[in-house]
PDB file of N, H, CA, C and O in Angstrom:
ATOM      1  N   MET A   1      47.585 -13.104  21.380  1.00  0.00           N
ATOM      2  CA  MET A   1      46.782 -13.701  22.439  1.00  0.00           C
ATOM      3  C   MET A   1      47.441 -13.501  23.806  1.00  0.00           C
ATOM      4  O   MET A   1      46.757 -13.357  24.819  1.00  0.00           O
ATOM      5  N   LYS A   2      48.775 -13.493  23.819  1.00  0.00           N
ATOM      6  H   LYS A   2      49.330 -13.610  22.995  1.00  0.00           H
ATOM      7  CA  LYS A   2      49.461 -13.300  25.086  1.00  0.00           C
ATOM      8  C   LYS A   2      49.150 -11.921  25.669  1.00  0.00           C
ATOM      9  O   LYS A   2      48.987 -11.780  26.881  1.00  0.00           O
ATOM     10  N   ALA A   3      49.068 -10.912  24.812  1.00  0.00           N
ATOM     11  H   ALA A   3      49.200 -11.026  23.827  1.00  0.00           H
ATOM     12  CA  ALA A   3      48.749  -9.566  25.290  1.00  0.00           C
ATOM     13  C   ALA A   3      47.356  -9.523  25.907  1.00  0.00           C
ATOM     14  O   ALA A   3      47.153  -8.876  26.935  1.00  0.00           O
ATOM     15  N   LEU A   4      46.390 -10.211  25.284  1.00  0.00           N
ATOM     16  H   LEU A   4      46.555 -10.737  24.449  1.00  0.00           H
ATOM     17  CA  LEU A   4      45.035 -10.262  25.832  1.00  0.00           C
ATOM     18  C   LEU A   4      45.031 -10.938  27.200  1.00  0.00           C
ATOM     19  O   LEU A   4      44.314 -10.509  28.104  1.00  0.00           O
ATOM     20  N   ASN A   5      45.826 -11.990  27.353  1.00  0.00           N
ATOM     21  H   ASN A   5      46.408 -12.339  26.619  1.00  0.00           H
ATOM     22  CA  ASN A   5      45.917 -12.673  28.649  1.00  0.00           C
ATOM     23  C   ASN A   5      46.474 -11.735  29.718  1.00  0.00           C
ATOM     24  O   ASN A   5      45.975 -11.703  30.842  1.00  0.00           O
ATOM     25  N   ILE A   6      47.505 -10.976  29.366  1.00  0.00           N
ATOM     26  H   ILE A   6      47.911 -11.002  28.452  1.00  0.00           H
ATOM     27  CA  ILE A   6      48.131 -10.076  30.329  1.00  0.00           C
ATOM     28  C   ILE A   6      47.172  -8.942  30.696  1.00  0.00           C
ATOM     29  O   ILE A   6      47.030  -8.612  31.874  1.00  0.00           O
ATOM     30  N   VAL A   7      46.518  -8.348  29.710  1.00  0.00           N
ATOM     31  H   VAL A   7      46.633  -8.616  28.754  1.00  0.00           H
ATOM     32  CA  VAL A   7      45.570  -7.262  29.971  1.00  0.00           C
ATOM     33  C   VAL A   7      44.415  -7.763  30.833  1.00  0.00           C
ATOM     34  O   VAL A   7      44.002  -7.092  31.779  1.00  0.00           O
ATOM     35  N   SER A   8      43.903  -8.932  30.504  1.00  0.00           N
ATOM     36  H   SER A   8      44.239  -9.476  29.735  1.00  0.00           H
ATOM     37  CA  SER A   8      42.800  -9.496  31.273  1.00  0.00           C
ATOM     38  C   SER A   8      43.211  -9.743  32.719  1.00  0.00           C
ATOM     39  O   SER A   8      42.456  -9.453  33.648  1.00  0.00           O
ATOM     40  N   LEU A   9      44.399 -10.276  32.900  1.00  0.00           N
ATOM     41  H   LEU A   9      45.012 -10.512  32.146  1.00  0.00           H
ATOM     42  CA  LEU A   9      44.869 -10.534  34.254  1.00  0.00           C
ATOM     43  C   LEU A   9      45.089  -9.242  35.030  1.00  0.00           C
ATOM     44  O   LEU A   9      44.768  -9.178  36.217  1.00  0.00           O
ATOM     45  N   LEU A  10      45.626  -8.218  34.388  1.00  0.00           N
ATOM     46  H   LEU A  10      45.886  -8.271  33.424  1.00  0.00           H
ATOM     47  CA  LEU A  10      45.813  -6.927  35.056  1.00  0.00           C
ATOM     48  C   LEU A  10      44.487  -6.301  35.465  1.00  0.00           C
ATOM     49  O   LEU A  10      44.357  -5.778  36.572  1.00  0.00           O
ATOM     50  N   ILE A  11      43.502  -6.353  34.569  1.00  0.00           N
ATOM     51  H   ILE A  11      43.608  -6.778  33.670  1.00  0.00           H
ATOM     52  CA  ILE A  11      42.180  -5.810  34.891  1.00  0.00           C
ATOM     53  C   ILE A  11      41.560  -6.572  36.052  1.00  0.00           C
ATOM     54  O   ILE A  11      40.952  -5.981  36.944  1.00  0.00           O
ATOM     55  N   LEU A  12      41.719  -7.881  36.032  1.00  0.00           N
ATOM     56  H   LEU A  12      42.212  -8.361  35.307  1.00  0.00           H
ATOM     57  CA  LEU A  12      41.166  -8.706  37.101  1.00  0.00           C
ATOM     58  C   LEU A  12      41.847  -8.402  38.439  1.00  0.00           C
ATOM     59  O   LEU A  12      41.184  -8.360  39.475  1.00  0.00           O
ATOM     60  N   ILE A  13      43.143  -8.194  38.421  1.00  0.00           N
ATOM     61  H   ILE A  13      43.681  -8.229  37.579  1.00  0.00           H
ATOM     62  CA  ILE A  13      43.870  -7.853  39.646  1.00  0.00           C
ATOM     63  C   ILE A  13      43.424  -6.492  40.172  1.00  0.00           C
ATOM     64  O   ILE A  13      43.197  -6.336  41.372  1.00  0.00           O
ATOM     65  N   LEU A  14      43.296  -5.506  39.281  1.00  0.00           N
ATOM     66  H   LEU A  14      43.480  -5.633  38.306  1.00  0.00           H
ATOM     67  CA  LEU A  14      42.832  -4.187  39.712  1.00  0.00           C
ATOM     68  C   LEU A  14      41.417  -4.250  40.285  1.00  0.00           C
ATOM     69  O   LEU A  14      41.112  -3.589  41.277  1.00  0.00           O
ATOM     70  N   GLY A  15      40.559  -5.047  39.656  1.00  0.00           N
ATOM     71  H   GLY A  15      40.807  -5.585  38.850  1.00  0.00           H
ATOM     72  CA  GLY A  15      39.205  -5.226  40.187  1.00  0.00           C
ATOM     73  C   GLY A  15      39.220  -5.883  41.554  1.00  0.00           C
ATOM     74  O   GLY A  15      38.455  -5.509  42.443  1.00  0.00           O
ATOM     75  N   GLY A  16      40.095  -6.864  41.716  1.00  0.00           N
ATOM     76  H   GLY A  16      40.717  -7.168  40.994  1.00  0.00           H
ATOM     77  CA  GLY A  16      40.225  -7.521  43.013  1.00  0.00           C
ATOM     78  C   GLY A  16      40.740  -6.585  44.090  1.00  0.00           C
ATOM     79  O   GLY A  16      40.291  -6.631  45.235  1.00  0.00           O
ATOM     80  N   LEU A  17      41.688  -5.731  43.713  1.00  0.00           N
ATOM     81  H   LEU A  17      42.053  -5.693  42.783  1.00  0.00           H
ATOM     82  CA  LEU A  17      42.196  -4.742  44.671  1.00  0.00           C
ATOM     83  C   LEU A  17      41.109  -3.744  45.058  1.00  0.00           C
ATOM     84  O   LEU A  17      41.033  -3.315  46.209  1.00  0.00           O
ATOM     85  N   ASN A  18      40.269  -3.378  44.092  1.00  0.00           N
ATOM     86  H   ASN A  18      40.331  -3.727  43.157  1.00  0.00           H
ATOM     87  CA  ASN A  18      39.146  -2.490  44.417  1.00  0.00           C
ATOM     88  C   ASN A  18      38.225  -3.156  45.437  1.00  0.00           C
ATOM     89  O   ASN A  18      37.776  -2.504  46.381  1.00  0.00           O
ATOM     90  N   TRP A  19      37.939  -4.441  45.260  1.00  0.00           N
ATOM     91  H   TRP A  19      38.303  -4.971  44.494  1.00  0.00           H
ATOM     92  CA  TRP A  19      37.080  -5.137  46.216  1.00  0.00           C
ATOM     93  C   TRP A  19      37.760  -5.286  47.578  1.00  0.00           C
ATOM     94  O   TRP A  19      37.089  -5.286  48.610  1.00  0.00           O
ATOM     95  N   LEU A  20      39.079  -5.413  47.584  1.00  0.00           N
ATOM     96  H   LEU A  20      39.625  -5.413  46.746  1.00  0.00           H
ATOM     97  CA  LEU A  20      39.807  -5.458  48.854  1.00  0.00           C
ATOM     98  C   LEU A  20      39.624  -4.143  49.615  1.00  0.00           C
ATOM     99  O   LEU A  20      39.382  -4.143  50.822  1.00  0.00           O
ATOM    100  N   VAL A  21      39.744  -3.025  48.895  1.00  0.00           N
ATOM    101  H   VAL A  21      39.940  -3.025  47.914  1.00  0.00           H
ATOM    102  CA  VAL A  21      39.556  -1.717  49.519  1.00  0.00           C
ATOM    103  C   VAL A  21      38.110  -1.559  49.996  1.00  0.00           C
ATOM    104  O   VAL A  21      37.866  -0.996  51.063  1.00  0.00           O
ATOM    105  N   VAL A  22      37.157  -2.053  49.209  1.00  0.00           N
ATOM    106  H   VAL A  22      37.356  -2.510  48.342  1.00  0.00           H
ATOM    107  CA  VAL A  22      35.748  -1.991  49.630  1.00  0.00           C
ATOM    108  C   VAL A  22      35.556  -2.793  50.913  1.00  0.00           C
ATOM    109  O   VAL A  22      34.887  -2.335  51.840  1.00  0.00           O
ATOM    110  N   GLY A  23      36.134  -3.974  50.966  1.00  0.00           N
ATOM    111  H   GLY A  23      36.677  -4.345  50.213  1.00  0.00           H
ATOM    112  CA  GLY A  23      35.962  -4.824  52.147  1.00  0.00           C
ATOM    113  C   GLY A  23      36.640  -4.285  53.386  1.00  0.00           C
ATOM    114  O   GLY A  23      36.097  -4.379  54.487  1.00  0.00           O
ATOM    115  N   LEU A  24      37.828  -3.718  53.215  1.00  0.00           N
ATOM    116  H   LEU A  24      38.269  -3.642  52.321  1.00  0.00           H
ATOM    117  CA  LEU A  24      38.572  -3.247  54.379  1.00  0.00           C
ATOM    118  C   LEU A  24      38.148  -1.856  54.840  1.00  0.00           C
ATOM    119  O   LEU A  24      38.063  -1.593  56.040  1.00  0.00           O
ATOM    120  N   PHE A  25      37.882  -0.971  53.891  1.00  0.00           N
ATOM    121  H   PHE A  25      37.951  -1.184  52.916  1.00  0.00           H
ATOM    122  CA  PHE A  25      37.667   0.426  54.236  1.00  0.00           C
ATOM    123  C   PHE A  25      36.308   0.980  53.820  1.00  0.00           C
ATOM    124  O   PHE A  25      36.018   2.156  54.042  1.00  0.00           O
ATOM    125  N   GLU A  26      35.478   0.132  53.216  1.00  0.00           N
ATOM    126  H   GLU A  26      35.714  -0.823  53.036  1.00  0.00           H
ATOM    127  CA  GLU A  26      34.164   0.546  52.721  1.00  0.00           C
ATOM    128  C   GLU A  26      34.284   1.764  51.805  1.00  0.00           C
ATOM    129  O   GLU A  26      33.497   2.706  51.903  1.00  0.00           O
ATOM    130  N   TYR A  27      35.275   1.733  50.915  1.00  0.00           N
ATOM    131  H   TYR A  27      35.913   0.968  50.835  1.00  0.00           H
ATOM    132  CA  TYR A  27      35.544   2.819  49.975  1.00  0.00           C
ATOM    133  C   TYR A  27      35.681   2.220  48.579  1.00  0.00           C
ATOM    134  O   TYR A  27      36.612   1.456  48.320  1.00  0.00           O
ATOM    135  N   ASP A  28      34.775   2.555  47.693  1.00  0.00           N
ATOM    136  H   ASP A  28      34.019   3.175  47.902  1.00  0.00           H
ATOM    137  CA  ASP A  28      34.783   2.024  46.335  1.00  0.00           C
ATOM    138  C   ASP A  28      35.483   3.018  45.419  1.00  0.00           C
ATOM    139  O   ASP A  28      34.940   4.076  45.100  1.00  0.00           O
ATOM    140  N   VAL A  29      36.686   2.669  45.003  1.00  0.00           N
ATOM    141  H   VAL A  29      37.128   1.809  45.261  1.00  0.00           H
ATOM    142  CA  VAL A  29      37.500   3.562  44.179  1.00  0.00           C
ATOM    143  C   VAL A  29      36.807   3.846  42.845  1.00  0.00           C
ATOM    144  O   VAL A  29      36.801   4.989  42.388  1.00  0.00           O
ATOM    145  N   VAL A  30      36.229   2.830  42.221  1.00  0.00           N
ATOM    146  H   VAL A  30      36.234   1.901  42.593  1.00  0.00           H
ATOM    147  CA  VAL A  30      35.588   2.999  40.909  1.00  0.00           C
ATOM    148  C   VAL A  30      34.416   3.963  41.008  1.00  0.00           C
ATOM    149  O   VAL A  30      34.278   4.858  40.174  1.00  0.00           O
ATOM    150  N   SER A  31      33.582   3.792  42.003  1.00  0.00           N
ATOM    151  H   SER A  31      33.694   3.064  42.680  1.00  0.00           H
ATOM    152  CA  SER A  31      32.423   4.685  42.122  1.00  0.00           C
ATOM    153  C   SER A  31      32.851   6.105  42.474  1.00  0.00           C
ATOM    154  O   SER A  31      32.176   7.062  42.093  1.00  0.00           O
ATOM    155  N   GLU A  32      33.950   6.257  43.187  1.00  0.00           N
ATOM    156  H   GLU A  32      34.499   5.480  43.496  1.00  0.00           H
ATOM    157  CA  GLU A  32      34.453   7.595  43.489  1.00  0.00           C
ATOM    158  C   GLU A  32      34.979   8.277  42.229  1.00  0.00           C
ATOM    159  O   GLU A  32      34.747   9.468  42.024  1.00  0.00           O
ATOM    160  N   VAL A  33      35.674   7.540  41.401  1.00  0.00           N
ATOM    161  H   VAL A  33      35.863   6.572  41.568  1.00  0.00           H
ATOM    162  CA  VAL A  33      36.232   8.117  40.178  1.00  0.00           C
ATOM    163  C   VAL A  33      35.118   8.533  39.223  1.00  0.00           C
ATOM    164  O   VAL A  33      35.221   9.562  38.555  1.00  0.00           O
ATOM    165  N   PHE A  34      34.054   7.733  39.159  1.00  0.00           N
ATOM    166  H   PHE A  34      33.971   6.898  39.702  1.00  0.00           H
ATOM    167  CA  PHE A  34      32.976   7.989  38.207  1.00  0.00           C
ATOM    168  C   PHE A  34      31.729   8.585  38.852  1.00  0.00           C
ATOM    169  O   PHE A  34      30.646   8.502  38.273  1.00  0.00           O
ATOM    170  N   ASP A  35      31.848   9.174  40.015  1.00  0.00           N
ATOM    171  H   ASP A  35      32.728   9.242  40.486  1.00  0.00           H
ATOM    172  CA  ASP A  35      30.742   9.855  40.696  1.00  0.00           C
ATOM    173  C   ASP A  35      29.541   8.957  40.943  1.00  0.00           C
ATOM    174  O   ASP A  35      28.412   9.319  40.612  1.00  0.00           O
ATOM    175  N   GLY A  36      29.779   7.802  41.515  1.00  0.00           N
ATOM    176  H   GLY A  36      30.697   7.509  41.784  1.00  0.00           H
ATOM    177  CA  GLY A  36      28.688   6.905  41.901  1.00  0.00           C
ATOM    178  C   GLY A  36      28.708   5.603  41.130  1.00  0.00           C
ATOM    179  O   GLY A  36      29.121   5.556  39.971  1.00  0.00           O
ATOM    180  N   SER A  37      28.257   4.546  41.788  1.00  0.00           N
ATOM    181  H   SER A  37      27.921   4.584  42.729  1.00  0.00           H
ATOM    182  CA  SER A  37      28.271   3.229  41.159  1.00  0.00           C
ATOM    183  C   SER A  37      27.176   3.070  40.108  1.00  0.00           C
ATOM    184  O   SER A  37      27.198   2.113  39.334  1.00  0.00           O
ATOM    185  N   ASP A  38      26.219   3.999  40.072  1.00  0.00           N
ATOM    186  H   ASP A  38      26.202   4.777  40.700  1.00  0.00           H
ATOM    187  CA  ASP A  38      25.146   3.937  39.076  1.00  0.00           C
ATOM    188  C   ASP A  38      25.492   4.680  37.789  1.00  0.00           C
ATOM    189  O   ASP A  38      24.708   4.667  36.841  1.00  0.00           O
ATOM    190  N   SER A  39      26.648   5.322  37.745  1.00  0.00           N
ATOM    191  H   SER A  39      27.286   5.333  38.516  1.00  0.00           H
ATOM    192  CA  SER A  39      27.021   6.080  36.549  1.00  0.00           C
ATOM    193  C   SER A  39      27.417   5.129  35.420  1.00  0.00           C
ATOM    194  O   SER A  39      27.794   3.981  35.657  1.00  0.00           O
ATOM    195  N   VAL A  40      27.325   5.620  34.218  1.00  0.00           N
ATOM    196  H   VAL A  40      27.019   6.552  34.026  1.00  0.00           H
ATOM    197  CA  VAL A  40      27.638   4.797  33.037  1.00  0.00           C
ATOM    198  C   VAL A  40      29.100   4.363  33.056  1.00  0.00           C
ATOM    199  O   VAL A  40      29.408   3.216  32.731  1.00  0.00           O
ATOM    200  N   GLY A  41      30.004   5.268  33.432  1.00  0.00           N
ATOM    201  H   GLY A  41      29.754   6.199  33.696  1.00  0.00           H
ATOM    202  CA  GLY A  41      31.430   4.933  33.469  1.00  0.00           C
ATOM    203  C   GLY A  41      31.736   3.813  34.440  1.00  0.00           C
ATOM    204  O   GLY A  41      32.492   2.898  34.114  1.00  0.00           O
ATOM    205  N   ALA A  42      31.156   3.875  35.636  1.00  0.00           N
ATOM    206  H   ALA A  42      30.542   4.619  35.900  1.00  0.00           H
ATOM    207  CA  ALA A  42      31.386   2.836  36.632  1.00  0.00           C
ATOM    208  C   ALA A  42      30.822   1.503  36.162  1.00  0.00           C
ATOM    209  O   ALA A  42      31.448   0.460  36.352  1.00  0.00           O
ATOM    210  N   LYS A  43      29.642   1.532  35.552  1.00  0.00           N
ATOM    211  H   LYS A  43      29.133   2.380  35.398  1.00  0.00           H
ATOM    212  CA  LYS A  43      29.052   0.287  35.057  1.00  0.00           C
ATOM    213  C   LYS A  43      29.926  -0.330  33.966  1.00  0.00           C
ATOM    214  O   LYS A  43      30.078  -1.550  33.911  1.00  0.00           O
ATOM    215  N   ILE A  44      30.499   0.503  33.102  1.00  0.00           N
ATOM    216  H   ILE A  44      30.376   1.495  33.146  1.00  0.00           H
ATOM    217  CA  ILE A  44      31.392  -0.018  32.055  1.00  0.00           C
ATOM    218  C   ILE A  44      32.618  -0.674  32.682  1.00  0.00           C
ATOM    219  O   ILE A  44      33.039  -1.746  32.248  1.00  0.00           O
ATOM    220  N   VAL A  45      33.193  -0.035  33.703  1.00  0.00           N
ATOM    221  H   VAL A  45      32.850   0.836  34.055  1.00  0.00           H
ATOM    222  CA  VAL A  45      34.355  -0.613  34.377  1.00  0.00           C
ATOM    223  C   VAL A  45      33.979  -1.946  35.022  1.00  0.00           C
ATOM    224  O   VAL A  45      34.719  -2.923  34.903  1.00  0.00           O
ATOM    225  N   TYR A  46      32.828  -1.990  35.705  1.00  0.00           N
ATOM    226  H   TYR A  46      32.227  -1.196  35.801  1.00  0.00           H
ATOM    227  CA  TYR A  46      32.400  -3.241  36.338  1.00  0.00           C
ATOM    228  C   TYR A  46      32.174  -4.342  35.296  1.00  0.00           C
ATOM    229  O   TYR A  46      32.504  -5.503  35.540  1.00  0.00           O
ATOM    230  N   ILE A  47      31.622  -3.986  34.155  1.00  0.00           N
ATOM    231  H   ILE A  47      31.354  -3.043  33.957  1.00  0.00           H
ATOM    232  CA  ILE A  47      31.396  -4.969  33.084  1.00  0.00           C
ATOM    233  C   ILE A  47      32.724  -5.473  32.536  1.00  0.00           C
ATOM    234  O   ILE A  47      32.882  -6.670  32.301  1.00  0.00           O
ATOM    235  N   ILE A  48      33.676  -4.573  32.332  1.00  0.00           N
ATOM    236  H   ILE A  48      33.548  -3.600  32.524  1.00  0.00           H
ATOM    237  CA  ILE A  48      34.989  -4.979  31.818  1.00  0.00           C
ATOM    238  C   ILE A  48      35.689  -5.912  32.804  1.00  0.00           C
ATOM    239  O   ILE A  48      36.293  -6.904  32.395  1.00  0.00           O
ATOM    240  N   VAL A  49      35.613  -5.605  34.092  1.00  0.00           N
ATOM    241  H   VAL A  49      35.123  -4.799  34.425  1.00  0.00           H
ATOM    242  CA  VAL A  49      36.220  -6.478  35.101  1.00  0.00           C
ATOM    243  C   VAL A  49      35.530  -7.843  35.097  1.00  0.00           C
ATOM    244  O   VAL A  49      36.199  -8.872  35.193  1.00  0.00           O
ATOM    245  N   GLY A  50      34.211  -7.861  34.988  1.00  0.00           N
ATOM    246  H   GLY A  50      33.667  -7.026  34.910  1.00  0.00           H
ATOM    247  CA  GLY A  50      33.482  -9.127  34.935  1.00  0.00           C
ATOM    248  C   GLY A  50      33.824  -9.943  33.703  1.00  0.00           C
ATOM    249  O   GLY A  50      33.978 -11.162  33.789  1.00  0.00           O
ATOM    250  N   LEU A  51      33.946  -9.288  32.562  1.00  0.00           N
ATOM    251  H   LEU A  51      33.821  -8.298  32.492  1.00  0.00           H
ATOM    252  CA  LEU A  51      34.334  -9.991  31.336  1.00  0.00           C
ATOM    253  C   LEU A  51      35.759 -10.531  31.442  1.00  0.00           C
ATOM    254  O   LEU A  51      36.057 -11.610  30.930  1.00  0.00           O
ATOM    255  N   SER A  52      36.626  -9.788  32.098  1.00  0.00           N
ATOM    256  H   SER A  52      36.384  -8.911  32.514  1.00  0.00           H
ATOM    257  CA  SER A  52      37.985 -10.278  32.321  1.00  0.00           C
ATOM    258  C   SER A  52      37.989 -11.517  33.201  1.00  0.00           C
ATOM    259  O   SER A  52      38.767 -12.445  32.981  1.00  0.00           O
ATOM    260  N   ALA A  53      37.119 -11.526  34.194  1.00  0.00           N
ATOM    261  H   ALA A  53      36.487 -10.772  34.373  1.00  0.00           H
ATOM    262  CA  ALA A  53      37.015 -12.699  35.061  1.00  0.00           C
ATOM    263  C   ALA A  53      36.508 -13.909  34.277  1.00  0.00           C
ATOM    264  O   ALA A  53      37.017 -15.017  34.447  1.00  0.00           O
ATOM    265  N   LEU A  54      35.513 -13.700  33.424  1.00  0.00           N
ATOM    266  H   LEU A  54      35.100 -12.799  33.286  1.00  0.00           H
ATOM    267  CA  LEU A  54      35.020 -14.799  32.606  1.00  0.00           C
ATOM    268  C   LEU A  54      36.093 -15.303  31.651  1.00  0.00           C
ATOM    269  O   LEU A  54      36.257 -16.511  31.480  1.00  0.00           O
ATOM    270  N   TYR A  55      36.821 -14.385  31.031  1.00  0.00           N
ATOM    271  H   TYR A  55      36.688 -13.404  31.170  1.00  0.00           H
ATOM    272  CA  TYR A  55      37.897 -14.787  30.128  1.00  0.00           C
ATOM    273  C   TYR A  55      38.990 -15.546  30.876  1.00  0.00           C
ATOM    274  O   TYR A  55      39.581 -16.482  30.337  1.00  0.00           O
ATOM    275  N   SER A  56      39.255 -15.143  32.116  1.00  0.00           N
ATOM    276  H   SER A  56      38.775 -14.383  32.554  1.00  0.00           H
ATOM    277  CA  SER A  56      40.305 -15.774  32.905  1.00  0.00           C
ATOM    278  C   SER A  56      39.970 -17.211  33.282  1.00  0.00           C
ATOM    279  O   SER A  56      40.855 -17.967  33.681  1.00  0.00           O
ATOM    280  N   LEU A  57      38.721 -17.591  33.161  1.00  0.00           N
ATOM    281  H   LEU A  57      38.001 -16.977  32.837  1.00  0.00           H
ATOM    282  CA  LEU A  57      38.366 -18.998  33.400  1.00  0.00           C
ATOM    283  C   LEU A  57      39.092 -19.917  32.427  1.00  0.00           C
ATOM    284  O   LEU A  57      39.333 -21.084  32.734  1.00  0.00           O
ATOM    285  N   SER A  58      39.442 -19.396  31.258  1.00  0.00           N
ATOM    286  H   SER A  58      39.247 -18.447  31.008  1.00  0.00           H
ATOM    287  CA  SER A  58      40.168 -20.218  30.282  1.00  0.00           C
ATOM    288  C   SER A  58      41.583 -20.541  30.749  1.00  0.00           C
ATOM    289  O   SER A  58      42.207 -21.458  30.215  1.00  0.00           O
ATOM    290  N   PHE A  59      42.100 -19.815  31.726  1.00  0.00           N
ATOM    291  H   PHE A  59      41.594 -19.070  32.160  1.00  0.00           H
ATOM    292  CA  PHE A  59      43.437 -20.086  32.236  1.00  0.00           C
ATOM    293  C   PHE A  59      43.507 -21.413  32.975  1.00  0.00           C
ATOM    294  O   PHE A  59      44.587 -21.990  33.099  1.00  0.00           O
ATOM    295  N   PHE A  60      42.386 -21.903  33.464  1.00  0.00           N
ATOM    296  H   PHE A  60      41.508 -21.435  33.362  1.00  0.00           H
ATOM    297  CA  PHE A  60      42.388 -23.168  34.199  1.00  0.00           C
ATOM    298  C   PHE A  60      42.879 -24.310  33.318  1.00  0.00           C
ATOM    299  O   PHE A  60      43.627 -25.169  33.785  1.00  0.00           O
ATOM    300  N   SER A  61      42.478 -24.333  32.072  1.00  0.00           N
ATOM    301  H   SER A  61      41.870 -23.635  31.692  1.00  0.00           H
ATOM    302  CA  SER A  61      42.944 -25.410  31.190  1.00  0.00           C
ATOM    303  C   SER A  61      44.438 -25.314  30.942  1.00  0.00           C
ATOM    304  O   SER A  61      45.105 -26.339  30.806  1.00  0.00           O
ATOM    305  N   LYS A  62      44.977 -24.104  30.882  1.00  0.00           N
ATOM    306  H   LYS A  62      44.435 -23.271  30.993  1.00  0.00           H
ATOM    307  CA  LYS A  62      46.417 -23.934  30.694  1.00  0.00           C
ATOM    308  C   LYS A  62      47.185 -24.338  31.942  1.00  0.00           C
ATOM    309  O   LYS A  62      48.255 -24.938  31.843  1.00  0.00           O
ATOM    310  N   VAL A  63      46.658 -24.019  33.101  1.00  0.00           N
ATOM    311  H   VAL A  63      45.789 -23.531  33.181  1.00  0.00           H
ATOM    312  CA  VAL A  63      47.326 -24.389  34.344  1.00  0.00           C
ATOM    313  C   VAL A  63      47.285 -25.897  34.532  1.00  0.00           C
ATOM    314  O   VAL A  63      48.272 -26.492  34.964  1.00  0.00           O
ATOM    315  N   ALA A  64      46.163 -26.520  34.216  1.00  0.00           N
ATOM    316  H   ALA A  64      45.361 -26.037  33.865  1.00  0.00           H
ATOM    317  CA  ALA A  64      46.031 -27.971  34.351  1.00  0.00           C
ATOM    318  C   ALA A  64      46.951 -28.694  33.366  1.00  0.00           C
ATOM    319  O   ALA A  64      47.457 -29.772  33.675  1.00  0.00           O
ATOM    320  N   ALA A  65      47.170 -28.116  32.194  1.00  0.00           N
ATOM    321  H   ALA A  65      46.759 -27.239  31.943  1.00  0.00           H
ATOM    322  CA  ALA A  65      48.048 -28.745  31.203  1.00  0.00           C
ATOM    323  C   ALA A  65      49.503 -28.673  31.635  1.00  0.00           C
ATOM    324  O   ALA A  65      50.296 -29.529  31.243  1.00  0.00           O
ATOM    325  N   ASP A  66      49.874 -27.687  32.426  1.00  0.00           N
ATOM    326  H   ASP A  66      49.229 -26.992  32.744  1.00  0.00           H
ATOM    327  CA  ASP A  66      51.250 -27.533  32.874  1.00  0.00           C
ATOM    328  C   ASP A  66      51.645 -28.590  33.906  1.00  0.00           C
ATOM    329  O   ASP A  66      52.827 -28.897  34.057  1.00  0.00           O
ATOM    330  N   GLU A  67      50.681 -29.133  34.599  1.00  0.00           N
ATOM    331  H   GLU A  67      49.721 -28.883  34.476  1.00  0.00           H
ATOM    332  CA  GLU A  67      50.991 -30.092  35.680  1.00  0.00           C
ATOM    333  C   GLU A  67      51.168 -31.432  35.151  1.00  0.00           C
ATOM    334  O   GLU A  67      51.432 -32.365  35.910  1.00  0.00           O
TER     335      GLU A  67
END
């Protein structure tokens, strides 16, 4: 389970960095790698990042338990 937490957090961080680049430079790294945001590859990456974000919601209970 610890490995899943680490992978999920890494994916979420990479997704966040992609959005930072989009916001600052209007350049979407994922869509560039997969030849457009409508491509199947880009959609899969966006779905994986979204699922990682949903999974990361479970971290709130762990953080609250630590306090």
